[in-house]
CSV table of C-alpha atoms in Angstrom, one decimal:
chain,number,residue,atom,x,y,z
A,212,MET,CA,-180.0,97.5,-19.4
A,213,ARG,CA,-179.1,98.0,-15.7
A,214,THR,CA,-176.4,95.3,-16.0
A,215,LEU,CA,-174.9,96.9,-19.1
A,216,LEU,CA,-174.7,100.3,-17.3
A,217,TYR,CA,-173.2,98.6,-14.2
A,218,LEU,CA,-170.5,96.9,-16.4
A,219,ALA,CA,-169.8,100.2,-18.2
A,220,VAL,CA,-169.2,102.0,-14.8
A,221,ILE,CA,-166.9,99.2,-13.5
A,222,SER,CA,-164.9,99.2,-16.8
A,223,PHE,CA,-164.5,103.0,-16.7
A,224,SER,CA,-163.4,102.8,-13.1
A,225,LEU,CA,-160.8,100.2,-13.8
A,226,LEU,CA,-159.5,102.0,-16.9
A,227,SER,CA,-159.2,105.3,-15.1
A,228,CYS,CA,-157.1,103.7,-12.3
A,229,LYS,CA,-154.6,102.2,-14.7
A,230,LYS,CA,-151.0,102.8,-13.8
A,231,GLU,CA,-148.9,104.9,-16.2
A,232,ASN,CA,-145.9,102.6,-15.8
A,233,SER,CA,-146.8,99.3,-17.5
A,234,GLY,CA,-143.8,97.4,-16.0
A,235,PHE,CA,-144.1,94.0,-14.3
A,236,ILE,CA,-145.4,94.0,-10.8
A,237,GLY,CA,-142.8,93.1,-8.2
A,238,LYS,CA,-139.7,93.6,-10.4
A,239,PRO,CA,-137.6,96.7,-9.7
A,240,GLU,CA,-136.7,98.9,-12.6
A,241,LYS,CA,-133.1,98.6,-13.6
A,242,THR,CA,-131.2,101.9,-13.9
A,243,THR,CA,-128.3,102.3,-16.2
A,244,GLU,CA,-127.2,105.6,-14.5
A,245,VAL,CA,-123.5,105.4,-13.5
A,246,GLN,CA,-122.2,107.5,-10.7
A,247,LYS,CA,-119.6,110.1,-11.7
A,248,PRO,CA,-116.2,109.8,-10.0
A,249,GLU,CA,-116.6,113.3,-8.5
A,250,ASP,CA,-119.9,112.3,-6.9
A,251,LEU,CA,-118.4,109.2,-5.4
A,252,GLY,CA,-115.4,111.3,-4.3
A,253,THR,CA,-117.8,113.7,-2.6
A,254,GLU,CA,-119.4,110.9,-0.7
A,255,ILE,CA,-116.1,109.6,0.5
A,256,PHE,CA,-114.7,113.0,1.3
A,257,GLU,CA,-117.8,113.9,3.4
A,258,GLY,CA,-118.4,110.3,4.7
A,259,LYS,CA,-116.1,107.4,5.3
A,260,GLY,CA,-113.0,109.3,4.6
A,261,ALA,CA,-113.9,112.0,7.1
A,262,CYS,CA,-111.7,114.4,5.1
A,263,ILE,CA,-114.2,117.2,5.6
A,264,ALA,CA,-113.3,117.4,9.3
A,265,CYS,CA,-109.9,119.0,8.4
A,266,HIS,CA,-110.4,120.3,4.8
A,267,LYS,CA,-112.9,122.8,3.5
A,268,PRO,CA,-113.4,123.6,-0.2
A,269,ASN,CA,-112.0,127.2,-0.2
A,270,GLU,CA,-110.6,127.8,3.3
A,271,LYS,CA,-107.8,126.5,5.5
A,272,LEU,CA,-109.1,124.7,8.5
A,273,VAL,CA,-106.8,122.2,10.2
A,274,GLY,CA,-105.4,121.3,6.8
A,275,PRO,CA,-105.2,123.2,3.6
A,276,SER,CA,-108.3,123.9,1.5
A,277,VAL,CA,-109.3,121.4,-1.2
A,278,TYR,CA,-108.7,124.1,-3.8
A,279,GLU,CA,-105.1,124.6,-2.5
A,280,ILE,CA,-104.5,120.8,-2.5
A,281,ALA,CA,-105.7,120.5,-6.1
A,282,LYS,CA,-103.7,123.5,-7.3
A,283,ILE,CA,-100.5,122.4,-5.8
A,284,TYR,CA,-100.8,118.8,-7.0
A,285,LYS,CA,-101.6,120.0,-10.5
A,286,ASP,CA,-98.8,122.6,-10.6
A,287,LYS,CA,-96.2,120.1,-9.3
A,288,ASN,CA,-97.6,117.2,-11.3
A,289,GLY,CA,-97.9,115.3,-8.0
A,290,ASP,CA,-99.3,111.8,-7.5
A,291,MET,CA,-102.2,112.3,-5.0
A,292,ILE,CA,-103.2,108.7,-5.0
A,293,SER,CA,-99.7,107.5,-4.0
A,294,PHE,CA,-99.7,110.0,-1.2
A,295,LEU,CA,-103.1,108.7,0.0
A,296,LYS,CA,-101.8,105.2,-0.1
A,297,GLY,CA,-98.9,106.3,2.1
A,298,GLU,CA,-96.4,105.8,-0.7
A,299,ALA,CA,-95.4,109.4,-1.4
A,300,LYS,CA,-94.3,112.4,0.6
A,301,PRO,CA,-96.7,115.3,1.1
A,302,LEU,CA,-96.5,118.1,-1.3
A,303,VAL,CA,-98.9,120.7,0.1
A,304,ASP,CA,-98.1,121.2,3.8
A,305,PRO,CA,-95.4,118.8,5.1
A,306,SER,CA,-95.6,120.4,8.6
A,307,GLN,CA,-99.1,118.9,8.9
A,308,TYR,CA,-98.0,115.4,7.9
A,309,GLU,CA,-97.9,114.0,11.4
A,310,VAL,CA,-101.6,115.1,11.9
A,311,MET,CA,-102.5,113.5,8.5
A,312,LYS,CA,-100.9,110.1,9.3
A,313,VAL,CA,-103.9,109.0,11.3
A,314,ASN,CA,-106.1,109.6,8.2
A,315,LEU,CA,-103.6,107.9,5.9
A,316,GLU,CA,-104.2,104.7,7.8
A,317,LEU,CA,-107.8,105.0,6.7
A,318,THR,CA,-107.1,106.0,3.1
A,319,LYS,CA,-104.7,103.1,2.7
A,320,THR,CA,-107.6,100.8,3.0
A,321,PHE,CA,-109.6,102.4,0.1
A,322,SER,CA,-109.9,100.7,-3.2
A,323,ASP,CA,-108.2,102.2,-6.3
A,324,GLU,CA,-111.7,103.2,-7.5
A,325,GLU,CA,-112.3,105.1,-4.3
A,326,LEU,CA,-108.9,106.8,-4.4
A,327,LYS,CA,-109.4,107.9,-8.0
A,328,ALA,CA,-112.9,109.2,-7.1
A,329,LEU,CA,-111.4,111.2,-4.2
A,330,GLU,CA,-108.8,112.6,-6.5
A,331,ALA,CA,-111.5,113.5,-9.1
A,332,TYR,CA,-113.5,115.3,-6.4
A,333,ILE,CA,-110.4,117.3,-5.3
A,334,TYR,CA,-109.5,118.2,-8.8
A,335,SER,CA,-113.1,119.3,-9.5
A,336,HIS,CA,-112.4,122.3,-7.3
A,337,LEU,CA,-110.1,123.8,-10.0
A,338,LYS,CA,-113.0,124.3,-12.4
């Protein structure tokens, strides 16, 4: 009887400690979540692109605001990606172009996906 009670207690203890996730031990769960372009653009704008040093969402700093950039490129049907690749003239504030040239050397190295994400982030400020 004592052995039966002992086995019951051990069984109950083991069952109560069972993990909710019944996946395999040691294998990471795969996620199918895809990062939205605006989110990647935000990371680039605030991180490796260092754009945030001169551009703020709704106020002029060294350069024009992100909102102003988006509005002008939209109104003029401009090609922001070509500008960031150094292949088009500035539409927003040509007088600041010399200051921006240093950053264009960086944006020229970005992949097309990164440039499209940066563009998506900038245009997201029109919403």
